[in-house]
XYZ file of C-alpha atoms in Angstrom:
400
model
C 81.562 113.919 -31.243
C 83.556 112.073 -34.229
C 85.852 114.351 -36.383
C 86.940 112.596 -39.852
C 90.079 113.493 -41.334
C 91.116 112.373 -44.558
C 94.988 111.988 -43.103
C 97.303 113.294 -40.560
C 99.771 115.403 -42.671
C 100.965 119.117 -42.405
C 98.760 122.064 -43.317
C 96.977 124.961 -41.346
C 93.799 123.031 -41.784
C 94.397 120.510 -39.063
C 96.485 122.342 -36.773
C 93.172 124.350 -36.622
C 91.062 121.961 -36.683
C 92.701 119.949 -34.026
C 93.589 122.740 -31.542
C 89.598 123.355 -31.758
C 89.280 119.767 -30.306
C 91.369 120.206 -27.797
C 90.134 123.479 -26.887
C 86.723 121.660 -26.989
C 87.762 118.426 -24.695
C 89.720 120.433 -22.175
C 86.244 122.713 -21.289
C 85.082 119.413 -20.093
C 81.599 119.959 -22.171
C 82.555 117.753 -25.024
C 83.906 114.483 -25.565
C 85.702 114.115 -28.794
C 87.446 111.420 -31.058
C 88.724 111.291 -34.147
C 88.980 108.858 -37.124
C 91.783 108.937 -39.722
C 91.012 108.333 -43.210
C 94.799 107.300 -43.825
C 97.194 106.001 -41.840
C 100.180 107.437 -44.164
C 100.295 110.011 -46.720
C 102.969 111.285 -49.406
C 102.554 114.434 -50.579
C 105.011 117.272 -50.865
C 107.653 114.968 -51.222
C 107.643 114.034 -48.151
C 105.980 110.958 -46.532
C 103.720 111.645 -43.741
C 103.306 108.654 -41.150
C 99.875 109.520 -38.849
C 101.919 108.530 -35.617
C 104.623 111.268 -36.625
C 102.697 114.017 -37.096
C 102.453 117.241 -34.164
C 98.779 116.969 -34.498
C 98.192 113.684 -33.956
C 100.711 113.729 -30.983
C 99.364 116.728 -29.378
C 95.933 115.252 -29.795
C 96.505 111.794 -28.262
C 98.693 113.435 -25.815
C 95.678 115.712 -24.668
C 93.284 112.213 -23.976
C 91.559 111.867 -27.794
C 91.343 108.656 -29.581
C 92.456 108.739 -32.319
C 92.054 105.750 -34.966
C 93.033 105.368 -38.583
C 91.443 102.784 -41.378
C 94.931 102.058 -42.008
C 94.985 103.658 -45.872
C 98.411 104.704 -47.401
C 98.044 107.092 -50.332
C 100.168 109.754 -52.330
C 97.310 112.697 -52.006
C 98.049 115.759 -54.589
C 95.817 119.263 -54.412
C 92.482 118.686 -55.948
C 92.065 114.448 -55.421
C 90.301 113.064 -52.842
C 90.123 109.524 -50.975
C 89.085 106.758 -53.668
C 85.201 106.706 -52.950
C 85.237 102.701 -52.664
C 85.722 101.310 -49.618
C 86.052 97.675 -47.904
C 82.980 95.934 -45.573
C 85.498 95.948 -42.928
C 86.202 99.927 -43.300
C 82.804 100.688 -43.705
C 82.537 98.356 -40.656
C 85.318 100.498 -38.297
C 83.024 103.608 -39.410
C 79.925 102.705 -38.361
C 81.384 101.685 -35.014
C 83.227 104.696 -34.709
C 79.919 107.270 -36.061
C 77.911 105.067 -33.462
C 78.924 106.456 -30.320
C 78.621 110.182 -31.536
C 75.916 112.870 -31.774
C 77.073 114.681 -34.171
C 80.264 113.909 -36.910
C 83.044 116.651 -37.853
C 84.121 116.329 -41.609
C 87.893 118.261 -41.634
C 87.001 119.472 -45.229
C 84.721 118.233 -47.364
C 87.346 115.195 -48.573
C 86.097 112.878 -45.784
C 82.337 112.912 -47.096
C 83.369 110.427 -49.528
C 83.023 108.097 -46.686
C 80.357 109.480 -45.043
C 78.389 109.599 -47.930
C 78.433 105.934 -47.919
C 75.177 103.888 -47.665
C 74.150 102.107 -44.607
C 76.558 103.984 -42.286
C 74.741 105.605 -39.037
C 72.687 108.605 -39.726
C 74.170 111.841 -37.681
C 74.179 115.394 -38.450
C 77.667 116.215 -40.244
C 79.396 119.696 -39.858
C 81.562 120.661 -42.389
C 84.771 122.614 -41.424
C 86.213 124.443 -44.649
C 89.025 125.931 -44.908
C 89.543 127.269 -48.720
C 88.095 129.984 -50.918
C 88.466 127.792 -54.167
C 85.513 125.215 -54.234
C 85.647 123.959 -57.606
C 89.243 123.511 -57.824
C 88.992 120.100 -55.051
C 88.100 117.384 -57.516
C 84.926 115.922 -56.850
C 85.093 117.157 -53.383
C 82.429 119.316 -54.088
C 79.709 117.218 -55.536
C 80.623 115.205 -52.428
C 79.438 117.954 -50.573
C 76.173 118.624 -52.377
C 75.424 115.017 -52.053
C 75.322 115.133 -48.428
C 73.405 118.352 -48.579
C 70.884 117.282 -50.818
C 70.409 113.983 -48.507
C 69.790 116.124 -45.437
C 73.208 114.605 -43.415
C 75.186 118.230 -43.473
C 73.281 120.742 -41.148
C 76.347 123.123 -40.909
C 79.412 124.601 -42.477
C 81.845 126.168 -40.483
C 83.658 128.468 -42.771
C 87.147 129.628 -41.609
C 87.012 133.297 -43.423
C 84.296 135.232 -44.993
C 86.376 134.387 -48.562
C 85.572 130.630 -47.774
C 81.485 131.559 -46.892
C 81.210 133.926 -50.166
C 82.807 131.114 -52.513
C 80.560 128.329 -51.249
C 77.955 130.269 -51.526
C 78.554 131.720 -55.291
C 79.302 127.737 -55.895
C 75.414 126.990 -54.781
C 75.689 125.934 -51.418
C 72.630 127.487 -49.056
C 73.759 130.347 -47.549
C 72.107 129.175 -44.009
C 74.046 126.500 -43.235
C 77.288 128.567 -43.924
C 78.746 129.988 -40.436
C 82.232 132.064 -40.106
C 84.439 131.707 -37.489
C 87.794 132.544 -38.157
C 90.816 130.934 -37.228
C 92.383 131.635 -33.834
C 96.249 130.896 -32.254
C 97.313 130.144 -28.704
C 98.267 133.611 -27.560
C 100.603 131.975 -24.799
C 102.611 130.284 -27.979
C 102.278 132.890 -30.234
C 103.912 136.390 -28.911
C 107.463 138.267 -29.531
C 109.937 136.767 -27.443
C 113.368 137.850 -27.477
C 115.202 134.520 -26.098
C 113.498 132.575 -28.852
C 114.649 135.547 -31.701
C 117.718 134.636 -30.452
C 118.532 130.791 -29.908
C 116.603 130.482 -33.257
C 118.949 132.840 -35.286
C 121.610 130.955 -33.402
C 121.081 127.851 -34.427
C 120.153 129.072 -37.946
C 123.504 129.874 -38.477
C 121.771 133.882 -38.579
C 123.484 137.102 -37.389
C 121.443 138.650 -34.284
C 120.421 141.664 -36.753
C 120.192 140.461 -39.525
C 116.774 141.198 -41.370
C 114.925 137.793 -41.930
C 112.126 137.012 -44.190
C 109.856 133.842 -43.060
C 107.779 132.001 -45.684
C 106.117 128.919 -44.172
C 104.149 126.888 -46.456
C 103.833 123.384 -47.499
C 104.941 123.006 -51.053
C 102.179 122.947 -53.604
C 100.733 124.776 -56.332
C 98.959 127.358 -54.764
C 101.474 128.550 -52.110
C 103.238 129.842 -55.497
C 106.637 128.945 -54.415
C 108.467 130.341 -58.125
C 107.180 133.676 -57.308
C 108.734 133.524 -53.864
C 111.649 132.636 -54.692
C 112.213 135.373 -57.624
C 111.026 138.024 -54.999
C 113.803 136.460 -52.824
C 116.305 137.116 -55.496
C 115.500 140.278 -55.485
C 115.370 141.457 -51.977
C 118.322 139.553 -50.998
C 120.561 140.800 -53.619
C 119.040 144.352 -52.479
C 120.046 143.427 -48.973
C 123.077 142.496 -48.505
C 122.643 140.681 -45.286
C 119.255 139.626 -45.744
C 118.451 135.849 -44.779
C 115.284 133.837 -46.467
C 113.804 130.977 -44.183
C 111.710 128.309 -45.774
C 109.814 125.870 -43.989
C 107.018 123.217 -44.701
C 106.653 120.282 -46.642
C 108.820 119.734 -49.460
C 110.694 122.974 -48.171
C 114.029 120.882 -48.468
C 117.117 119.912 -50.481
C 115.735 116.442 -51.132
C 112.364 118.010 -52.922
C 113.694 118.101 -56.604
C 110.938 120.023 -57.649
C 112.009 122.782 -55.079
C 116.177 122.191 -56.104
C 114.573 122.775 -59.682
C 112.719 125.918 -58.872
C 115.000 127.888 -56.420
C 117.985 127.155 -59.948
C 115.350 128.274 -62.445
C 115.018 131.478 -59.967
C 118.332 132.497 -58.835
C 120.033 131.011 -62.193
C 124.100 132.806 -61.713
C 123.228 134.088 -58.679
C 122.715 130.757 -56.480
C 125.965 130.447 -55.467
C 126.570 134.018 -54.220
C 123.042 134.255 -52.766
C 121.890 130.597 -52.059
C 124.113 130.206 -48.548
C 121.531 132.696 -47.114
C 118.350 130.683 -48.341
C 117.050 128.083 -45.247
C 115.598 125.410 -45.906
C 114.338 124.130 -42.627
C 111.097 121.414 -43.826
C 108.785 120.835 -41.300
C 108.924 122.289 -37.861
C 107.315 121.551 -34.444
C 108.567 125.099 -33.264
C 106.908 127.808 -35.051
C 106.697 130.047 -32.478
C 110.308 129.977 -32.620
C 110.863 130.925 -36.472
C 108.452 133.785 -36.420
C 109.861 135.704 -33.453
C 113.524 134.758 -35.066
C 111.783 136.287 -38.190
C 111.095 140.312 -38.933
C 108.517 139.540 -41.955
C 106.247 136.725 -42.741
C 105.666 136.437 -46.200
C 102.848 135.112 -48.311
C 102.528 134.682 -52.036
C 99.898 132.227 -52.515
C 97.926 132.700 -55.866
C 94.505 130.716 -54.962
C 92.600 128.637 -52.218
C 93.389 130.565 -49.590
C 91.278 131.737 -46.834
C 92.397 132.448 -43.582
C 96.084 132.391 -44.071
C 97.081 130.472 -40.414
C 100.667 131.602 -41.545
C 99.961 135.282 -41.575
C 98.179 135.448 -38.321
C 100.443 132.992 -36.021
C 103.870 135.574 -37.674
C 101.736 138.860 -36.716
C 101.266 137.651 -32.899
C 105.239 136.592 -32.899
C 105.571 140.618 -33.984
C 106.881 139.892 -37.665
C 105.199 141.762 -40.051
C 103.032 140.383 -42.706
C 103.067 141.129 -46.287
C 100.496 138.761 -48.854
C 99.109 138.880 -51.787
C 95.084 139.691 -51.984
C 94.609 136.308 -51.715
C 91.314 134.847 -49.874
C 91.006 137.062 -46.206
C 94.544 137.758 -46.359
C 94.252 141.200 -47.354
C 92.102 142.048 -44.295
C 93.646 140.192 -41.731
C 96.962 142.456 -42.161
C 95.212 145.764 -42.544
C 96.727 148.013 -40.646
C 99.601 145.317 -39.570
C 101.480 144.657 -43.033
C 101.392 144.995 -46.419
C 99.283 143.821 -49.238
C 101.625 143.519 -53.102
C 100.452 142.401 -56.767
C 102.018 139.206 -58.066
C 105.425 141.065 -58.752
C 108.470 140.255 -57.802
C 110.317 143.029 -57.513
C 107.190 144.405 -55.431
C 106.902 142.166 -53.256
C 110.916 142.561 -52.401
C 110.013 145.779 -51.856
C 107.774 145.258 -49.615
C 109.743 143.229 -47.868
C 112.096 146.219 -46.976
C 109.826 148.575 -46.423
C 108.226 145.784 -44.051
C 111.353 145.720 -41.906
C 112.309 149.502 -41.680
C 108.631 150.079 -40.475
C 108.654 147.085 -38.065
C 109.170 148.982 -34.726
C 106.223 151.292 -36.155
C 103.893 148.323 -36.995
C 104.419 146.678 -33.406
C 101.366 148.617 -31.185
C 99.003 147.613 -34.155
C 100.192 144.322 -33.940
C 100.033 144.339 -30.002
C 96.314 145.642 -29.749
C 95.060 143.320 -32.288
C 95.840 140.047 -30.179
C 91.810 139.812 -28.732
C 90.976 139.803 -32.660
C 93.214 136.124 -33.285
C 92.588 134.953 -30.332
C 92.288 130.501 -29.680
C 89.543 131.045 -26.887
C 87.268 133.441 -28.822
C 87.194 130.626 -31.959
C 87.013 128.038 -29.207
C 83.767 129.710 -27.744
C 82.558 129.874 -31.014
C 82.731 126.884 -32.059
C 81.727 125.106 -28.980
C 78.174 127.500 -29.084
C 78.105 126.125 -32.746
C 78.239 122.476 -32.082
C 76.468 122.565 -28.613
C 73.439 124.128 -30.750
C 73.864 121.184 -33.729
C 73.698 118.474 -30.266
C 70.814 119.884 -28.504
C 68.778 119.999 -31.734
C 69.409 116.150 -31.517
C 68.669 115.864 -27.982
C 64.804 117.212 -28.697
C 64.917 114.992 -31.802
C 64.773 111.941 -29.828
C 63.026 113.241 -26.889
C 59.387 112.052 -27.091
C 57.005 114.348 -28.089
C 59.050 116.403 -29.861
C 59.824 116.655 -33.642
C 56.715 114.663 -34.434
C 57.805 111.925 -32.830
């Protein structure tokens, strides 16, 4: 099988979709490779080289090709790939769909190469991963295309949010299929040496209450809202400590400097030495069991917040807006605000005094977010899309 990704850069999306693939190829039932739109992105400030990323090292590191048609672009929310492309791309594709049964689109981006003419006809699943179709460009009509034209037999739809919105936006309910996302349970779970070496070298007292917000920064993660709840709860509590991490969650993101000024105005310098900005990091597992709440505040696009669930198995507590399946997913673990500030700082308190309380919910829910149940699933998914295939070409079946 042949997963397309428009580019190696950070977002819950490919850690997903990637950990899926390497769930897939260690079962030993699948063989799996996968072909990089772009070979460098910039986005988030930040300029994304394929051959740095965790994914892309975790993948090649775990035996799957992994290739690249060598584009460099600056990708923003809502634009997709430029939908011309060279004879010699076109070329590496066809070589690359030829040896596969059935193609993986990461998003719907990619079909604007797979939508090409004359490329090798093989049934494409689509993995999505947002609850805000319209709002991707064209990305969209790329998707109808390949309906229409019979190449798409399957979505995989990472939240019931991202089935109900593709549907609404016309695409045939049949072909939509929810399974949500999973973590590695074995990474993901409270551990008190890592609460500790990562408060350590955070510069964070050992009891200190810690709010986690890990999000790449863009539009709809809503950073200015954030950051005026983090006002608030930090000059609430006095030794409060706000960790940011991401892309573009640094001091050299101007956009960010501008933001956290227009939100803590006077009070930056008495309050700013206790807001962390960390950027990306390779050691999640870390920052949410250093953490006591993980915090969402994204306004759109959302679906299955990976955020939300990976902090709730590390035992912080989650509190979101109703954004996309957020507002399920921490039922009965963490708290749910409006798009308030001062609300959402309160929940932030109220998220720490009850933490001890909101621990056995947390504990018995770990089957629910489990990596091997969304493993299984999709491996029943895809091993149904091959065999259909198989009896395709098998003589005397499917009219042949």
């Amino acid at each position: 099988m042949l997963s397309v990704y428009e580019g190696f850069f950070s977002g819950g999306a490919r850690i997903v979709h990637s950990d899926v693939l390497l769930g897939l190829v260690e079962g030993g039932q699948q063989w799996h490779r996968v072909l990089s739109l772009h070979g460098e992105v910039h986005r988030e400030a930040t300029t994304q080289r394929m051959e740095d990323d965790a994914c892309y090292r975790t993948l090649t590191a775990g035996g799957v090709e992994v290739t690249s048609l060598g584009r460099t672009a600056g990708l923003v929310d809502g634009a997709v790939a430029a939908s011309v492309f060279s004879g010699p791309e076109l070329a590496d594709t066809a070589r690359a769909m030829a040896g596969a049964d059935v193609i993986l689109s990461l998003k719907e981006q990619p079909l604007a190469l797979l939508n090409q003419a004359g490329l090798p006809r093989r049934p494409v699943v689509v993995c999505l991963h947002r609850s805000d179709p319209e709002n991707q460009g064209p990305a969209l009509d790329e998707l109808r295309t390949a309906i229409a034209d019979g190449k798409v037999v399957a979505c995989v739809c990472c939240a019931e949010s991202t089935r109900d919105a593709y549907e609404a936006a016309g695409i045939p309910g049949e072909l939509l299929h929810v399974i949500p996302n999973g973590v590695d349970l074995l990474r993901f779970r409270p551990d008190p040496a890592l609460r500790l070496a990562f408060r350590e070298s955070a510069g964070i007292p050992a009891g200190a209450p810690v709010v986690v917000f890990a999000a790449r920064y863009a539009g709809m993660k809503n950073v200015p809202l954030f950051l005026r709840a983090a006002r608030a709860w930090l000059a609430r509590e006095g030794g409060g400590h706000v960790v940011m991490c991401g892309a573009g969650m640094t001091e050299d993101n101007p956009a960010l400097w501008a933001d956290l000024e227009i939100a803590f105005g006077a009070d930056r310098a008495a309050l700013g030495d206790r807001v962390h900005l960390l950027g990306v990091r390779h050691d999640m597992e870390a920052v949410y069991a250093g953490s006591d709440v993980v915090a969402l505040t994204s306004v759109s696009g959302e679906a299955a917040p990976l955020c939300l669930i990976e902090g709730m198995m590390c035992g912080a507590v989650p509190v979101t807006t109703d954004v996309g399946d957020s507002a399920s997913i921490v039922e009965g673990h963490g708290l749910v605000t409006p798009f308030d500030p001062d609300a959402i700082a309160f929940a932030w308190s109220a998220a720490v005094a009850e933490r001890e309380a909101f621990a056995p919910a947390l504990l018995a829910s770990r089957e629910r977010f489990s990596r091997t149940r969304m493993i299984a699933a999709y491996a029943d998914l895809l091993g149904r899309v091959a065999g259909d295939v198989r009896d395709e070409l098998r003589p005397g079946v499917g009219g042949q």
